[in-house]
Coordinates of C-alpha atoms and ligand atoms in Angstrom, one line a residue:
M946 CA -11.3 8.6 0.9
C947 CA -8.1 7.0 1.8
V948 CA -7.3 9.4 4.6
P949 CA -9.8 10.9 7.0
D950 CA -10.6 14.5 7.3
S951 CA -8.0 17.0 8.5
L952 CA -5.9 16.0 11.4
E953 CA -6.7 19.0 13.4
A954 CA -10.4 18.6 13.1
H955 CA -10.0 15.0 14.1
N956 CA -8.0 15.8 17.2
S957 CA -10.3 18.4 18.6
L958 CA -13.5 16.6 17.7
Q959 CA -12.1 13.5 19.4
R960 CA -12.4 15.3 22.7
G961 CA -15.8 16.7 21.7
R962 CA -14.7 20.2 22.4
T963 CA -14.5 23.2 20.2
F964 CA -12.3 26.2 19.9
G965 CA -13.5 29.3 21.8
M966 CA -14.0 32.5 19.9
V967 CA -11.7 34.6 22.0
H968 CA -8.4 33.7 20.6
K969 CA -5.6 36.2 20.9
Y970 CA -4.4 35.1 17.5
M971 CA -6.2 32.9 15.1
D972 CA -4.1 30.9 12.8
K973 CA -5.0 28.9 9.7
H974 CA -5.6 25.8 11.7
D975 CA -8.1 27.5 14.0
I976 CA -9.9 29.0 11.1
A977 CA -9.9 25.7 9.2
H978 CA -11.4 24.1 12.2
I979 CA -14.2 26.6 12.3
L980 CA -14.9 26.0 8.6
D981 CA -15.0 22.3 9.2
E982 CA -17.4 22.8 12.0
I983 CA -19.7 25.0 9.9
G984 CA -19.7 22.3 7.3
T985 CA -20.7 19.7 9.9
L986 CA -23.3 21.9 11.4
L987 CA -24.9 22.5 8.0
M988 CA -24.9 18.7 7.4
L989 CA -26.8 18.2 10.7
Q990 CA -29.3 20.8 9.5
G991 CA -29.8 18.9 6.3
E992 CA -28.3 21.5 4.0
N993 CA -27.4 20.6 0.5
P994 CA -24.2 18.5 0.0
F995 CA -22.4 21.0 -2.3
K996 CA -22.6 23.7 0.3
I997 CA -21.3 21.4 3.0
R998 CA -18.5 20.2 0.8
A999 CA -17.5 23.7 0.0
Y1000 CA -16.7 24.4 3.7
H1001 CA -14.8 21.2 4.2
N1002 CA -12.8 21.8 1.0
A1003 CA -12.0 25.4 2.0
A1004 CA -10.8 24.1 5.4
R1005 CA -8.5 21.7 3.7
A1006 CA -7.2 24.4 1.4
L1007 CA -6.4 26.5 4.4
E1008 CA -4.6 23.7 6.2
N1009 CA -2.4 23.2 3.1
L1010 CA -1.7 26.9 2.6
E1011 CA 2.0 27.4 2.5
E1012 CA 2.0 31.2 2.8
D1013 CA 1.2 33.4 5.8
L1014 CA -2.6 33.6 5.9
A1015 CA -2.6 37.2 7.2
V1016 CA -0.6 38.3 4.2
V1017 CA -2.9 36.5 1.7
V1018 CA -5.9 38.2 3.4
K1019 CA -4.3 41.6 3.4
E1020 CA -3.5 41.3 -0.3
K1021 CA -7.0 40.1 -1.0
R1022 CA -5.8 36.9 -2.7
L1023 CA -7.9 34.4 -0.8
E1024 CA -10.1 33.7 -3.8
D1025 CA -7.0 32.7 -5.8
I1026 CA -6.7 29.6 -3.7
P1027 CA -8.3 26.6 -5.3
G1028 CA -11.2 25.5 -3.1
I1029 CA -12.0 28.9 -1.6
G1030 CA -14.9 30.7 -3.2
E1031 CA -16.2 34.3 -2.8
K1032 CA -18.5 33.7 0.2
I1033 CA -16.1 31.7 2.2
A1034 CA -13.3 34.1 1.5
L1035 CA -15.4 36.8 3.1
K1036 CA -15.9 34.7 6.2
I1037 CA -12.2 33.9 6.4
T1038 CA -11.3 37.5 6.1
M1039 CA -13.7 38.4 8.8
L1040 CA -12.2 35.8 11.1
V1041 CA -8.6 36.9 10.4
E1042 CA -9.5 40.6 10.9
T1043 CA -11.9 40.5 13.8
E1044 CA -11.5 36.9 15.1
R1045 CA -15.2 36.6 15.1
L1046 CA -17.9 35.3 12.7
P1047 CA -21.5 36.0 13.7
Y1048 CA -22.7 33.5 11.1
Y1049 CA -20.9 30.7 12.8
E1050 CA -21.8 31.8 16.3
K1051 CA -25.5 31.9 15.3
L1052 CA -25.3 28.5 13.6
K1053 CA -23.6 27.0 16.6
K1054 CA -26.3 28.4 19.0
S1055 CA -29.0 26.9 16.9
M1056 CA -27.7 23.4 17.6
P1057 CA -26.9 21.6 20.9
E1058 CA -23.2 21.7 21.6
G1059 CA -22.8 17.9 22.2
L1060 CA -24.1 16.9 18.8
L1061 CA -20.7 17.5 17.1
A1062 CA -19.0 15.1 19.5
L1063 CA -21.5 12.4 18.4
L1064 CA -20.3 12.6 14.9
N1065 CA -16.9 11.3 16.0
I1066 CA -18.4 8.0 17.0
P1067 CA -17.5 5.5 14.3
G1068 CA -20.5 4.6 12.2
L1069 CA -22.4 7.7 13.1
G1070 CA -22.6 10.1 10.1
G1071 CA -24.6 13.2 9.8
K1072 CA -27.8 11.4 8.8
K1073 CA -27.8 9.1 11.8
V1074 CA -26.9 11.9 14.3
K1075 CA -29.7 13.9 12.8
A1076 CA -32.2 11.0 13.3
L1077 CA -31.1 10.5 16.8
Y1078 CA -31.5 14.1 17.6
E1079 CA -34.9 14.5 15.9
K1080 CA -36.5 11.2 17.0
L1081 CA -34.9 10.5 20.4
K1082 CA -33.9 14.1 21.4
I1083 CA -30.3 12.9 21.8
K1084 CA -28.1 15.9 22.2
K1085 CA -24.9 14.6 23.7
V1086 CA -22.9 11.4 24.3
E1087 CA -24.4 10.7 27.7
D1088 CA -27.9 10.8 26.2
L1089 CA -26.8 8.4 23.6
V1090 CA -25.4 5.9 26.1
D1091 CA -28.6 6.1 28.1
A1092 CA -30.8 5.5 25.0
C1093 CA -28.6 2.6 23.9
K1094 CA -28.8 1.0 27.4
K1095 CA -32.6 1.3 27.3
G1096 CA -32.7 -0.3 23.9
K1097 CA -34.3 2.7 22.2
V1098 CA -31.6 3.1 19.5
A1099 CA -32.1 -0.4 18.3
K1100 CA -35.7 0.3 17.5
L1101 CA -35.0 3.3 15.3
A1102 CA -35.3 2.8 11.6
G1103 CA -31.9 2.2 10.1
F1104 CA -30.2 1.3 13.3
G1105 CA -30.9 -2.2 14.8
A1106 CA -29.5 -4.1 17.7
K1107 CA -26.0 -4.7 16.2
T1108 CA -25.6 -0.9 15.5
Q1109 CA -26.7 -0.1 19.0
E1110 CA -24.1 -2.5 20.4
N1111 CA -21.4 -1.1 18.1
I1112 CA -22.2 2.4 19.2
L1113 CA -21.8 1.5 22.9
N1114 CA -18.5 -0.2 22.3
S1115 CA -17.2 2.7 20.3
I1116 CA -18.1 5.2 23.1
V1117 CA -16.1 3.2 25.6
K1118 CA -13.1 3.2 23.3
I1119 CA -13.4 6.9 22.6
E1120 CA -13.4 7.6 26.3
T1121 CA -10.1 5.8 26.7
Y1122 CA -8.6 7.2 23.6
G1123 CA -9.7 10.7 24.1
R1124 CA -7.0 11.5 26.6
R1125 CA -4.2 11.1 24.0
V1126 CA -3.2 13.2 21.0
L1127 CA -1.4 12.3 17.8
W1128 CA 2.4 12.8 18.0
W1129 CA 2.3 15.0 14.9
T1130 CA -0.3 17.4 16.5
A1131 CA 1.4 17.5 19.9
N1132 CA 4.7 18.3 18.2
R1133 CA 3.1 21.2 16.2
I1134 CA 1.6 22.6 19.4
A1135 CA 4.8 22.2 21.5
K1136 CA 7.2 23.7 19.0
P1137 CA 6.2 27.4 19.4
I1138 CA 6.2 27.0 23.2
L1139 CA 9.7 25.6 23.0
E1140 CA 10.9 28.3 20.7
Q1141 CA 9.6 31.1 23.0
L1142 CA 11.0 29.5 26.1
S1143 CA 14.4 29.3 24.4
K1144 CA 14.2 33.1 23.8
L1145 CA 13.9 33.9 27.6
K1146 CA 17.2 35.2 28.8
E1147 CA 16.9 33.1 32.1
V1148 CA 16.7 29.9 30.0
K1149 CA 20.1 28.1 29.5
Q1150 CA 18.8 25.0 27.9
V1151 CA 15.4 23.7 26.9
E1152 CA 14.4 20.2 25.7
I1153 CA 11.3 18.1 25.1
A1154 CA 11.1 15.0 27.2
G1155 CA 8.6 12.2 27.7
S1156 CA 6.8 10.3 24.9
L1157 CA 7.0 13.3 22.6
R1158 CA 10.8 13.0 22.6
R1159 CA 10.6 9.3 22.2
K1160 CA 8.4 9.9 19.1
L1161 CA 5.6 7.6 20.3
E1162 CA 2.7 7.6 17.9
T1163 CA 0.4 9.3 20.4
V1164 CA 1.2 11.3 23.5
G1165 CA -0.6 11.7 26.8
D1166 CA 1.0 15.1 27.7
V1167 CA 3.9 17.2 26.7
D1168 CA 6.9 17.3 29.0
I1169 CA 9.3 20.2 28.8
L1170 CA 12.5 20.6 30.7
V1171 CA 14.4 23.9 31.2
A1172 CA 17.8 24.5 32.7
S1173 CA 17.8 27.8 34.6
S1174 CA 18.9 29.4 37.8
S1175 CA 15.8 31.6 38.0
P1176 CA 12.9 29.3 37.8
S1177 CA 10.3 31.8 39.0
R1178 CA 10.7 34.0 35.9
V1179 CA 10.4 31.0 33.6
M1180 CA 7.2 29.8 35.4
E1181 CA 5.8 33.2 35.3
W1182 CA 6.0 33.3 31.5
F1183 CA 4.9 29.7 31.1
T1184 CA 1.7 30.1 33.1
K1185 CA 0.7 33.3 31.5
Q1186 CA 1.4 32.5 27.8
S1187 CA -1.4 32.8 25.3
G1188 CA -3.5 29.8 24.4
I1189 CA -4.0 28.5 28.0
D1190 CA -7.3 27.1 29.0
K1191 CA -6.4 26.4 32.6
V1192 CA -3.3 26.5 34.9
L1193 CA -3.5 23.1 36.5
A1194 CA -0.6 23.6 38.9
K1195 CA 2.0 26.3 39.5
G1196 CA 5.0 25.5 41.7
P1197 CA 8.5 26.8 42.1
T1198 CA 10.0 24.2 39.8
K1199 CA 7.1 22.4 38.2
S1200 CA 4.0 23.7 36.6
S1201 CA 1.2 22.2 34.4
I1202 CA -1.1 23.9 32.1
R1203 CA -3.9 22.8 29.8
L1204 CA -4.0 24.4 26.4
K1205 CA -7.2 25.4 24.7
E1206 CA -6.6 22.6 22.2
G1207 CA -7.0 20.3 25.2
L1208 CA -3.4 19.2 25.5
Q1209 CA -1.6 19.2 28.9
V1210 CA 1.9 20.6 29.1
D1211 CA 4.2 20.0 32.1
L1212 CA 7.2 22.2 32.6
R1213 CA 10.1 21.4 35.0
V1214 CA 12.9 23.9 35.7
I1215 CA 16.2 22.3 36.8
P1216 CA 19.6 23.6 37.8
E1217 CA 22.0 23.3 35.0
N1218 CA 24.3 20.7 36.6
Q1219 CA 21.3 18.3 37.0
F1220 CA 19.9 18.8 33.5
A1221 CA 21.3 15.7 31.8
A1222 CA 20.1 13.3 34.6
A1223 CA 16.7 15.0 34.6
L1224 CA 16.4 14.8 30.9
M1225 CA 17.1 11.1 31.0
Y1226 CA 14.7 10.5 33.8
F1227 CA 11.8 12.4 32.3
T1228 CA 12.4 11.1 28.8
G1229 CA 11.6 7.6 30.0
S1230 CA 10.1 5.4 29.2
K1231 CA 9.4 4.2 32.6
D1232 CA 10.4 0.6 31.8
H1233 CA 13.7 1.8 30.3
N1234 CA 14.4 3.9 33.4
I1235 CA 13.7 1.0 35.7
K1236 CA 16.2 -1.2 33.8
I1237 CA 18.8 1.5 33.7
R1238 CA 18.5 2.2 37.4
G1239 CA 18.9 -1.5 38.1
R1240 CA 22.0 -1.4 36.1
A1241 CA 23.4 1.6 38.0
N1242 CA 22.6 -0.1 41.3
A1243 CA 24.5 -3.2 40.2
Q1244 CA 27.5 -1.0 39.6
G1245 CA 27.2 0.6 43.1
L1246 CA 25.6 3.7 41.8
T1247 CA 22.2 5.3 42.2
L1248 CA 20.6 7.1 39.3
N1249 CA 17.7 9.4 39.8
E1250 CA 16.4 12.7 38.3
Y1251 CA 19.1 14.6 40.2
G1252 CA 22.1 12.7 39.0
L1253 CA 24.3 9.7 39.4
E1254 CA 25.7 9.2 42.8
P1255 CA 27.6 6.5 44.7
L1256 CA 25.5 4.2 46.8
T1257 CA 26.0 4.7 50.4
G1258 CA 27.7 2.0 52.5
A1259 CA 30.3 -0.6 51.8
R1260 CA 30.6 -0.1 48.1
K1261 CA 30.9 3.7 48.4
R1262 CA 34.6 4.1 48.2
K1263 CA 35.1 2.0 45.1
T1264 CA 32.6 3.9 43.1
M1265 CA 33.7 7.3 44.3
T1266 CA 36.9 6.9 42.4
K1267 CA 35.0 5.9 39.4
L1268 CA 33.1 9.1 39.4
T1269 CA 35.8 11.5 40.3
G1270 CA 36.4 14.3 37.9
K1271 CA 33.6 13.1 35.6
K1272 CA 31.0 15.7 34.8
L1273 CA 27.6 14.4 33.9
A1274 CA 26.9 17.2 31.5
T1275 CA 25.3 15.1 28.8
E1276 CA 23.1 12.0 28.5
E1277 CA 26.0 10.4 26.6
A1278 CA 28.2 10.8 29.6
V1279 CA 25.6 9.1 31.9
Y1280 CA 25.2 6.2 29.5
K1281 CA 29.0 5.9 29.2
I1282 CA 29.6 5.6 32.9
L1283 CA 27.0 2.8 32.9
G1284 CA 29.1 1.1 30.3
L1285 CA 26.6 1.7 27.5
S1286 CA 26.7 3.5 24.1
Y1287 CA 24.3 6.4 23.7
I1288 CA 20.7 5.2 23.3
P1289 CA 18.6 7.5 21.1
P1290 CA 15.3 8.5 22.8
E1291 CA 13.3 6.6 20.1
L1292 CA 14.7 3.3 21.3
R1293 CA 14.2 3.8 25.0
E1294 CA 11.2 1.4 25.2
D1295 CA 12.8 -1.6 27.0
M1296 CA 12.8 -3.6 23.8
G1297 CA 16.3 -4.9 24.0
E1298 CA 18.1 -1.6 23.5
I1299 CA 20.1 -1.8 26.8
A1300 CA 21.6 -5.2 25.9
A1301 CA 22.4 -4.0 22.4
A1302 CA 24.0 -0.8 23.8
E1303 CA 26.2 -2.9 26.2
K1304 CA 27.6 -4.9 23.2
G1305 CA 27.9 -1.8 21.1
K1306 CA 25.4 -3.3 18.7
L1307 CA 22.8 -0.5 18.5
P1308 CA 21.5 0.0 14.9
T1309 CA 22.6 3.0 12.9
L1310 CA 19.2 4.4 12.6
V1311 CA 17.8 5.9 9.4
E1312 CA 17.7 9.7 9.3
E1313 CA 15.5 12.2 7.4
K1314 CA 18.4 13.1 5.1
D1315 CA 18.7 9.4 4.0
I1316 CA 15.3 9.7 2.2
K1317 CA 15.9 10.1 -1.5
G1318 CA 12.3 10.2 -2.6
V1319 CA 8.9 8.7 -1.7
F1320 CA 6.1 6.5 -3.0
H1321 CA 2.4 6.6 -2.4
C1322 CA 1.3 10.0 -3.4
H1323 CA -2.1 11.0 -4.6
T1324 CA -3.1 13.8 -7.1
T1325 CA -6.3 15.5 -8.2
E1326 CA -6.7 12.5 -10.5
S1327 CA -8.2 10.7 -7.5
D1328 CA -8.7 12.3 -4.1
G1329 CA -5.6 14.4 -3.8
H1330 CA -5.7 18.2 -3.6
N1331 CA -2.8 19.0 -5.9
T1332 CA -2.0 18.2 -9.5
L1333 CA 0.7 15.9 -10.7
E1334 CA 3.0 18.9 -11.5
E1335 CA 2.4 20.6 -8.2
M1336 CA 3.3 17.4 -6.4
V1337 CA 6.5 17.0 -8.4
A1338 CA 7.5 20.6 -7.9
A1339 CA 7.1 20.1 -4.2
A1340 CA 9.2 16.9 -4.3
Q1341 CA 11.9 18.8 -6.2
K1342 CA 11.9 21.5 -3.5
L1343 CA 12.6 18.7 -1.0
R1344 CA 15.5 17.7 -3.3
W1345 CA 14.1 14.3 -3.9
Q1346 CA 15.4 12.3 -6.8
Y1347 CA 12.1 10.6 -7.4
L1348 CA 8.4 10.6 -6.6
G1349 CA 6.0 7.7 -6.9
I1350 CA 2.5 8.6 -7.9
S1351 CA -0.2 6.1 -6.9
D1352 CA -3.8 7.3 -7.3
H1353 CA -6.8 5.1 -6.3
S1354 CA -8.2 2.4 -8.5
K1355 CA -11.8 2.2 -9.8
S1356 CA -13.3 0.3 -6.8
S1357 CA -12.4 3.2 -4.6
F1358 CA -15.2 5.2 -6.2
Q1359 CA -15.6 7.2 -3.0
A1360 CA -12.1 8.5 -3.6
N1361 CA -12.7 9.1 -7.3
G1362 CA -10.7 6.0 -8.3
M1363 CA -9.5 5.7 -11.9
D1364 CA -10.7 3.3 -14.5
E1365 CA -8.2 1.8 -17.1
D1366 CA -8.6 4.8 -19.5
R1367 CA -7.8 7.4 -16.9
L1368 CA -5.0 5.3 -15.5
F1369 CA -3.3 5.0 -18.9
E1370 CA -3.8 8.7 -19.5
Q1371 CA -2.1 9.5 -16.3
V1372 CA 0.8 7.1 -17.1
G1373 CA 1.1 8.9 -20.4
S1374 CA 1.3 12.3 -18.7
I1375 CA 3.9 11.0 -16.3
R1376 CA 6.1 9.5 -19.1
K1377 CA 5.8 12.7 -21.0
L1378 CA 6.7 14.9 -18.0
N1379 CA 9.8 12.8 -17.4
K1380 CA 10.8 13.3 -21.0
T1381 CA 10.5 17.1 -20.8
K1382 CA 13.1 17.1 -17.9
K1383 CA 11.1 20.0 -16.5
F1384 CA 11.8 18.8 -13.0
S1385 CA 14.9 17.2 -11.6
T1386 CA 12.7 14.8 -9.7
Y1387 CA 11.9 11.6 -11.7
V1388 CA 8.3 10.4 -11.5
F1389 CA 7.4 6.7 -11.2
A1390 CA 3.9 5.8 -12.5
G1391 CA 2.1 3.6 -10.1
L1392 CA -1.3 2.8 -8.6
E1393 CA -2.8 2.3 -5.2
C1394 CA -4.8 -0.8 -6.3
D1395 CA -7.7 -2.0 -4.3
I1396 CA -7.6 -5.5 -2.9
L1397 CA -11.1 -6.8 -3.6
T1398 CA -12.9 -8.9 -1.0
S1399 CA -11.8 -12.1 -2.7
G1400 CA -8.1 -11.0 -2.6
K1401 CA -8.1 -10.4 -6.3
L1402 CA -6.8 -7.0 -7.4
D1403 CA -8.9 -4.3 -9.0
F1404 CA -7.1 -4.5 -12.4
P1405 CA -5.9 -7.5 -14.4
D1406 CA -2.2 -8.2 -14.7
S1407 CA -2.2 -7.0 -18.3
V1408 CA -2.9 -3.5 -16.9
L1409 CA -0.7 -3.7 -13.8
K1410 CA 2.4 -4.8 -15.8
K1411 CA 2.5 -1.4 -17.6
L1412 CA 3.1 0.4 -14.3
D1413 CA 6.4 1.1 -12.5
F1414 CA 5.0 0.0 -9.2
V1415 CA 1.8 -1.1 -7.6
I1416 CA 0.7 -0.6 -3.9
V1417 CA -2.1 -3.0 -3.0
S1418 CA -4.4 -1.8 -0.2
I1419 CA -7.7 -2.6 1.5
H1420 CA -10.3 0.2 1.5
R1421 CA -13.5 -1.7 2.2
S1422 CA -15.0 -4.9 3.6
F1423 CA -13.1 -4.4 6.9
N1424 CA -15.3 -6.8 8.9
L1425 CA -14.2 -10.2 7.7
D1426 CA -12.8 -12.6 10.2
E1427 CA -9.1 -13.0 10.8
K1428 CA -8.6 -16.1 8.7
T1429 CA -10.4 -14.6 5.6
M1430 CA -8.7 -11.3 6.0
T1431 CA -5.2 -12.9 6.2
A1432 CA -5.9 -15.1 3.2
R1433 CA -7.3 -12.1 1.2
I1434 CA -4.1 -10.1 1.8
I1435 CA -1.7 -12.9 1.2
K1436 CA -3.5 -13.6 -2.1
A1437 CA -3.0 -10.0 -3.1
I1438 CA 0.6 -9.8 -2.2
E1439 CA 1.4 -13.0 -4.1
N1440 CA 0.4 -11.2 -7.3
P1441 CA 3.7 -10.7 -9.1
Y1442 CA 2.9 -7.1 -9.8
A1443 CA 2.3 -6.2 -6.2
T1444 CA 5.3 -4.1 -5.3
M1445 CA 4.2 -3.2 -1.8
L1446 CA 1.4 -3.6 0.7
G1447 CA -0.3 -0.4 1.8
H1448 CA -1.5 0.5 5.3
L1449 CA -1.3 -3.1 6.6
T1450 CA -4.0 -3.0 9.3
G1451 CA -6.3 -0.2 8.2
R1452 CA -6.1 1.3 11.7
L1453 CA -6.6 5.0 12.3
L1454 CA -4.9 6.0 15.5
L1455 CA -7.4 7.1 18.3
K1456 CA -10.2 6.5 15.9
R1457 CA -10.5 3.1 14.2
E1458 CA -9.2 -0.3 15.4
P1459 CA -7.1 -2.4 13.0
Y1460 CA -9.0 -5.1 11.2
P1461 CA -8.4 -8.7 12.5
L1462 CA -5.3 -10.1 10.8
N1463 CA -2.6 -12.7 11.4
I1464 CA 0.3 -10.2 10.9
P1465 CA 3.2 -12.6 11.4
K1466 CA 1.8 -14.8 8.6
V1467 CA 1.4 -11.7 6.3
I1468 CA 5.0 -10.7 7.1
D1469 CA 6.3 -14.1 6.2
A1470 CA 4.4 -14.2 3.0
C1471 CA 5.7 -10.7 2.0
I1472 CA 9.3 -11.8 2.7
A1473 CA 8.8 -15.0 0.6
N1474 CA 7.3 -13.1 -2.3
H1475 CA 9.7 -10.1 -2.1
T1476 CA 6.8 -7.8 -1.5
I1477 CA 7.6 -4.7 0.5
I1478 CA 5.4 -3.6 3.4
E1479 CA 5.0 0.1 3.5
L1480 CA 5.4 2.1 6.6
N1481 CA 2.5 4.4 6.0
A1482 CA 3.7 7.7 7.4
H1483 CA 0.4 9.4 7.7
P1484 CA 0.4 10.6 11.4
M1485 CA -2.9 8.9 11.9
R1486 CA -1.8 5.6 10.5
L1487 CA 1.9 4.9 11.2
D1488 CA 1.1 1.4 10.0
M1489 CA 2.9 -1.2 10.2
D1490 CA 3.3 -0.5 13.9
W1491 CA 6.9 0.2 15.0
R1492 CA 6.9 -2.6 17.6
L1493 CA 6.9 -5.1 14.7
W1494 CA 9.6 -3.7 12.4
H1495 CA 12.8 -4.8 14.2
K1496 CA 12.1 -8.5 14.1
A1497 CA 10.5 -8.4 10.7
A1498 CA 13.4 -6.5 9.1
D1499 CA 15.8 -9.0 10.7
K1500 CA 13.9 -11.8 8.9
G1501 CA 14.4 -9.9 5.7
L1502 CA 11.3 -7.8 5.2
K1503 CA 11.9 -4.6 3.3
C1504 CA 10.2 -1.3 4.2
S1505 CA 9.2 1.8 2.2
I1506 CA 8.4 5.0 4.1
N1507 CA 5.3 6.3 2.3
P1508 CA 3.7 9.6 3.2
D1509 CA 0.2 8.7 1.7
A1510 CA 0.2 12.3 0.6
H1511 CA -3.0 13.9 -0.5
S1512 CA -1.4 17.3 -0.9
T1513 CA 2.0 18.9 -1.3
E1514 CA 2.1 19.7 2.4
D1515 CA 1.4 16.1 3.3
L1516 CA 4.8 15.1 1.8
Q1517 CA 6.2 16.3 5.1
Y1518 CA 4.6 13.2 6.7
Y1519 CA 7.7 11.3 5.6
R1520 CA 9.3 12.8 8.8
A1521 CA 6.7 11.0 11.0
G1522 CA 7.6 7.9 9.0
V1523 CA 11.3 8.3 9.7
N1524 CA 10.5 8.7 13.4
I1525 CA 8.6 5.4 13.5
A1526 CA 11.2 3.6 11.4
R1527 CA 13.7 4.7 14.0
K1528 CA 11.5 3.4 16.8
G1529 CA 11.4 0.2 14.8
W1530 CA 15.3 0.0 14.8
L1531 CA 15.4 0.3 11.0
E1532 CA 18.6 1.2 9.2
R1533 CA 19.1 2.8 5.8
Q1534 CA 19.5 -0.5 4.1
D1535 CA 16.1 -1.8 5.3
I1536 CA 14.3 0.9 3.4
L1537 CA 13.6 1.1 -0.4
N1538 CA 13.4 4.9 -0.6
T1539 CA 16.8 5.5 0.8
L1540 CA 18.2 4.2 -2.4
S1541 CA 19.3 6.4 -5.3
L1542 CA 17.1 6.8 -8.4
A1543 CA 19.3 4.4 -10.4
K1544 CA 19.1 1.7 -7.7
V1545 CA 15.3 2.1 -7.3
K1546 CA 14.9 1.8 -11.1
A1547 CA 17.0 -1.3 -11.1
Y1548 CA 15.0 -2.8 -8.2
L1549 CA 11.6 -2.1 -9.8
K1550 CA 12.8 -3.6 -13.1
I1551 CA 13.8 -6.9 -11.5
R1552 CA 10.5 -7.2 -9.8
Ligands
DGT615 P1 2.6 9.9 28.0 O1 2.7 11.3 28.5 O2 1.6 9.1 28.6 O3 2.5 9.8 26.5 O4 4.0 9.2 28.4 P2 5.3 9.7 29.0 O5 6.4 8.7 28.8 O6 5.7 11.1 28.5 O7 4.9 9.7 30.6 P3 4.8 10.9 31.6 O8 4.5 12.2 31.0 O9 3.9 10.4 32.6 O10 6.2 11.0 32.3 C1 7.4 11.4 31.6 C2 8.5 10.5 31.9 O11 8.9 10.7 33.3 C3 8.3 9.0 31.8 O12 8.5 8.6 30.5 C4 9.3 8.5 32.7 C5 9.4 9.5 33.8 N1 8.5 9.1 34.9 C6 7.4 9.7 35.3 N2 6.9 9.1 36.4 C7 7.6 8.0 36.6 C8 7.6 7.0 37.6 O13 6.7 6.9 38.5 N3 8.6 6.1 37.6 C9 9.6 6.1 36.7 N4 10.6 5.2 36.6 N5 9.7 7.1 35.7 C10 8.7 8.0 35.7
ZN616 ZN1 -5.0 3.9 0.9
CA617 CA1 4.3 12.9 28.7
CA618 CA1 3.9 14.4 32.0

């Protein structure tokens, strides 16, 4: 599979914790999570693969459901959803109606709780976890660490010393990663809290701050700021809302809670006249703040979370005049007084934004509305969950002018990759669909073509040349050394039919490290060969990393914001891609899919 299991399952498993059964309100994500867990538990019990897959498929179907689950259940339409059969429909119904499922509870009780967390360790699948449990009585991560240290794991059939070492290394990494959450997930969790806060009549203003506002790829905790003159009422609501696991701190102006999902949320209530300064302060980043504060000091001002004030002492009088009559009601005003143009939160990372703001040379960042269509979408022809027509209909709903379909090639057999015949058949269907003008969205026929270990592509040029575009990606042989990996990718992108390079480093945020690669060399080769590097917008990938885009784009590298969509709902990932493009200082003209259909057609033709 190109993309790992559902995001939600990933994020909660990553902390090795499970949802409790006493939710006040169970939504589709909660239920999907339970179905995923049932599938996993069945796998650990050695159940048959079809039964296991049925649960995982049903979980994904729920995640992708666009309707209100409660309504579907009420109208008894669950079984109409592809991927949900009769038996699982009954279980979902029971969960929605009673928030309980005895089958699941019994299943869970029959297995040690810590086993599920073991599955999240890279390299440990159901079979291995089962063997560890049965042969060494390993029930949780601590047992496993202990057994590794004693050399017991190495001696098990199918493991060995190398595997034992890898397991230990992975555990160390998971422990450091485990404290953070994907931006996408944190945003989904934070949104309803924000919405409900804004409905309280005591609340004048409410904003997200911290890394979530800066759109960092992962966040440590969620920071919310509220402007209000009655903080106690706001705190009261905040610390008593549903979904709380624990109130970590409750004070008159600052409280912290931990949600059942494991995420921490900090709330600060601030008087209205200090809101802008506080928002700036708590948005950070810390490094950006330090530079900004230094700049204020140099101008005879002091900037802190309460506002911008004249420094005391000799310089006081001069600056007083400067501040008279100015109201610091917005961040813009604060930046302006400091002689800077407004710096969007995404750029506040101390990566040259202050110098650029001083010269009025900040980029005009790309926006969601600039996106005219997307490439890198999968369908049921490989490992996607929606058909070609369903994907196009969804793109049309987003008012996109075009959609680039790129299913997997034959070497990705685990993702049901296509051979030549199936590829040509799909190309035929796409051409035919375009002719019918059934949709206003034009479809480009492409391929996500595997880069083989040698750097050769999975299909000969004679096949590739019949396509509108080709994304070349690595899906296996990740453990080559840096030199070999770099040469492999460069060979692939030098192919004249390689339009773009997919998920550059293969990283999965909070889960899998990038493979070793000389990235600057690959970037230079892509520029020289006019090959685009995609900004894979899957929330778990966000690859190429935003820290590299600014310089690369200045050198002439072109970007394409690709959702790597495996369902119609995944098309929304383009938003995560725009966030990261903005963090990477990218402007409209750096990005292929901000172009109109006519211009993209022309571009692809020249190539
Ligand atoms: P996170 O939560 O680890 O993803 O990252 P942030 O940036 O959200 O960090 P957090 O939640 O600790 O604090 C939010 C912001 O508050 C941070 O970006 C800048 C500001 N801040 C917090 N503590 C300090 C500090 O000790 N010094 C400075 N200059 N700023 C701070
Ligand atoms: Zn892929
Ligand atoms: Ca934070
Ligand atoms: Ca915080």
